[in-house]
Amino acid sequence: MKFKEILRLVFINLIQNKFKVILTSIGIVVGAATIVMVIAIGKGGKSDVAKQFKNLNAGAIDISYTDETESNSGNGSNSGMPGGGMMPGGGGPGGDSNSSGNNSNSSNSSKKSSSNSSSANSSSKKSSNSNSSSSSSSSKKSSTTTSAKSSNSSNTSGNNGGPGGNGGPPDMGNMGGNSNSGSKSGNSNRGMMGFGMNKNEKITLTTDDMDDITTFVSGLSDATISYTTKSTVEGGDLEEETSYTIAGVKENYKDMSNLSMSIGSFITTEDDDNKEKVCVLGYSLAKEIFGDVTDAYDSTIYIDGRAYIVNGVLKKMGSVSSGISPDTSIFIPYQTGVKYITGSDVNPTITVIASDVNQVSKLKKSIKKVLAKSYPNSSFTIADAGSKMNAALKSSKTLTTLLFAMAAIVFTVGGIGIMNVLFVSIKDRTEEIGILKAIGCTKKNILTEFLLEACFISIIGGLIGIGLSFFITPIVQNFNVTVEHSLNGAVLSLLFAVLTGTIFGIYPAYKASRLVPVRALNQD
Amino acid sequence: MKLFKENESDATDNSVKNTDYTIKTEGLNKTYTVGNEKLNVLKNVNFEVKKGEFVAILGPSGSGKSTLMNIIGCMDVADSGKYYLDGIPIHEQKEKSLNSIRNTKIGFIFQNYHLVPTYTIVQNVIMPLLMRGISYNDAVKMSMDTINMLGLSDRIKHKPHELSGGQKQRVAIARALVGDPSLLLADEPTGALDRESGKEVLKLFNKLNEMGNTIVMITHDHHVAEHAQRIVNIIDGNLTVN
């Protein structure tokens, strides 16, 4: 029998059994739609991440002071960072942070043992540094106050067990005993103590800190300092005072954040030095306040009641995952903001750019060291864009994998559905198969016909599924998921559909081809 | 030409396997095992049909006539014995060649018509031609004469369920004839038809026989069998010739 004629018969059968074909293919429809969506969502996620990070330099490292409210955990993490290296320790407190080599575990325990530790604190501040490991021995010695510095240095080594020798710690030893087990409790004590000492000092990173970092840490290509705050704004088309994000920045912020101007110019160093009341608007904001970018240029807006000239408007930059969202912010000179808006109540972020992206983690450590010199007890958040991006990409990958697993299950179920229906169909068509074989149809012909039917059912299912996915898209987008359809997704899902249909069609088709005509004809 | 065949039943005479005989069997045996019982369905059946004959095999149900028909129709094989169709030793053939022998040598007509319900009349009729690798359009052209002869030309686009029983059987006959087979094999061709339609079909058989077709008809009905030139009785697997 000619292949063309077999195809013709297949089509006749499919058309005659439209309803059954549709029902059969439902599993495949769902499977195909799932695959398309999986790929679209996966792609969407990736491009989301890419979009969010496109304004961020991969080598960018953000440094900011961790708020006191978070200090508990902050301590833990803090200490974790400085860990190994910090011999220098400024005052007593440096020791505290040093001990941290032990890491985050300590933060947990610190909370529990805090009461203990606090008492300990009062009695002996620095002594706590001594590592708990050494506590037993140290406890016997009783020198209440050791010099903080010495304890510091000992600490670092102390982790390794050395510190006991310093002798300073003895009180600690007692404390340690009280507060319980090993090194962790010891650590936590220290953490707490450091804390206590800082308590009322609020650290404001300054340009000096930035200079410190750029001076002492090599391998940085650029550094800037910025902060954001909220303030009321008037002017333009605004009918009433509205609160917007105000970003205090330096001139080089623009290049470091890959911002570009739609019109006008960015904040300049002179603006900053002279504390000029000028500003640059984000694209969306300019539209919101003035209705149009060109209208915004050279206009005046009132921030916190003071008039600012709009020196420029940024291009639309899209969303960013962290830092300042440029589209919806007002940029003003750093010093101007400090003078008129924030006063001393500001928590700036220092952003540095690593010349070599691969050195980022090393640089982070070095920065920690430098900061620890100036602010021994304080915790800083030091985050780099690359790791954030990786984390985001990883989570989007996980999601995709999960969805893929789901699609595979759906396809399997769909395939079993096809197999089922084909078996029933073969039962129904036993007479037909019998007569075809009686008049000379070969096994191969029958096999081909039934396989083709399964194949076409799944192609139809696949196509419907792909169509369906376009209807699902708006629903999914409603949940703020970025969906990006691609030809690849459609082709892949069709491929999977055909594969499923064919694989699950093989057995029924084989069964059909093996029917004995005599029995098939005499069935009823 | 009515050639009554004398049944000498000499299975031993090997010289007779020439092409004068459309069918020649020698000592066919077939046994079915049902549960623990062995059913000897065909016992040493020697049966011959000459070219151009119209033979009826008459027997009650359970006599083994269906089994004989399946073996003659190359859909089943005997346990032992020889069967020549058009001089071809069927008992030596593999399944694959049996397919093409059924396709080219035999036209089947069944009691229940066995038309494919999803195909139109013309599609049903041309099936045997398609299986020979003839293309659809050529097959339709080739079958038009047969379809016209059977008075089905205005029905070719219809589906089987739109036809009466007699018409369906004519479609089945058309399908059997279209491949120009050596043997028309009819299994109770009037079994599902009313008396009038049955008579018409039998008349048609006579006509086809006069045109030179060799016909073997299996039936349990004495009246139907009488339309044939020759009747062969089968009872309990034994063939007796009138």
PDB file of C-alpha atoms in Angstrom, chain B residues 111-113 115 121 150-152 155 158-172 189 192-194 196-198 200-201:
ATOM      1  CA  GLN B 111     -22.485 -12.615   5.847  1.00  0.00           C
ATOM      2  CA  ASN B 112     -22.171  -9.329   7.705  1.00  0.00           C
ATOM      3  CA  TYR B 113     -20.737  -7.493   4.689  1.00  0.00           C
ATOM      4  CA  LEU B 115     -17.600  -2.934   5.174  1.00  0.00           C
ATOM      5  CA  ILE B 121     -18.761   3.072  -0.746  1.00  0.00           C
ATOM      6  CA  LEU B 150     -23.706  -3.645  -9.609  1.00  0.00           C
ATOM      7  CA  GLY B 151     -25.874  -0.545  -9.869  1.00  0.00           C
ATOM      8  CA  LEU B 152     -24.053   1.383  -7.190  1.00  0.00           C
ATOM      9  CA  ARG B 155     -24.128   5.678  -4.129  1.00  0.00           C
ATOM     10  CA  HIS B 158     -22.425   7.336   0.638  1.00  0.00           C
ATOM     11  CA  LYS B 159     -21.405   5.622   3.824  1.00  0.00           C
ATOM     12  CA  PRO B 160     -22.289   1.966   4.428  1.00  0.00           C
ATOM     13  CA  HIS B 161     -24.818   2.818   7.133  1.00  0.00           C
ATOM     14  CA  GLU B 162     -26.861   4.750   4.554  1.00  0.00           C
ATOM     15  CA  LEU B 163     -27.467   1.664   2.441  1.00  0.00           C
ATOM     16  CA  SER B 164     -29.891  -1.245   2.698  1.00  0.00           C
ATOM     17  CA  GLY B 165     -28.666  -4.744   3.408  1.00  0.00           C
ATOM     18  CA  GLY B 166     -28.901  -5.803  -0.209  1.00  0.00           C
ATOM     19  CA  GLN B 167     -26.990  -2.746  -1.320  1.00  0.00           C
ATOM     20  CA  LYS B 168     -24.316  -3.355   1.280  1.00  0.00           C
ATOM     21  CA  GLN B 169     -23.880  -6.881   0.078  1.00  0.00           C
ATOM     22  CA  ARG B 170     -23.551  -5.595  -3.473  1.00  0.00           C
ATOM     23  CA  VAL B 171     -20.833  -3.239  -2.274  1.00  0.00           C
ATOM     24  CA  ALA B 172     -19.099  -6.209  -0.688  1.00  0.00           C
ATOM     25  CA  PRO B 189     -23.867 -14.253   1.621  1.00  0.00           C
ATOM     26  CA  ALA B 192     -28.329 -11.281   6.900  1.00  0.00           C
ATOM     27  CA  LEU B 193     -30.656 -10.416   4.043  1.00  0.00           C
ATOM     28  CA  ASP B 194     -34.400 -10.649   3.605  1.00  0.00           C
ATOM     29  CA  GLU B 196     -36.044 -10.784  -1.772  1.00  0.00           C
ATOM     30  CA  SER B 197     -32.569  -9.298  -1.446  1.00  0.00           C
ATOM     31  CA  GLY B 198     -31.171 -12.758  -0.896  1.00  0.00           C
ATOM     32  CA  GLU B 200     -31.182 -10.994  -5.978  1.00  0.00           C
ATOM     33  CA  VAL B 201     -27.750 -11.677  -4.604  1.00  0.00           C
TER      34      VAL B 201
END
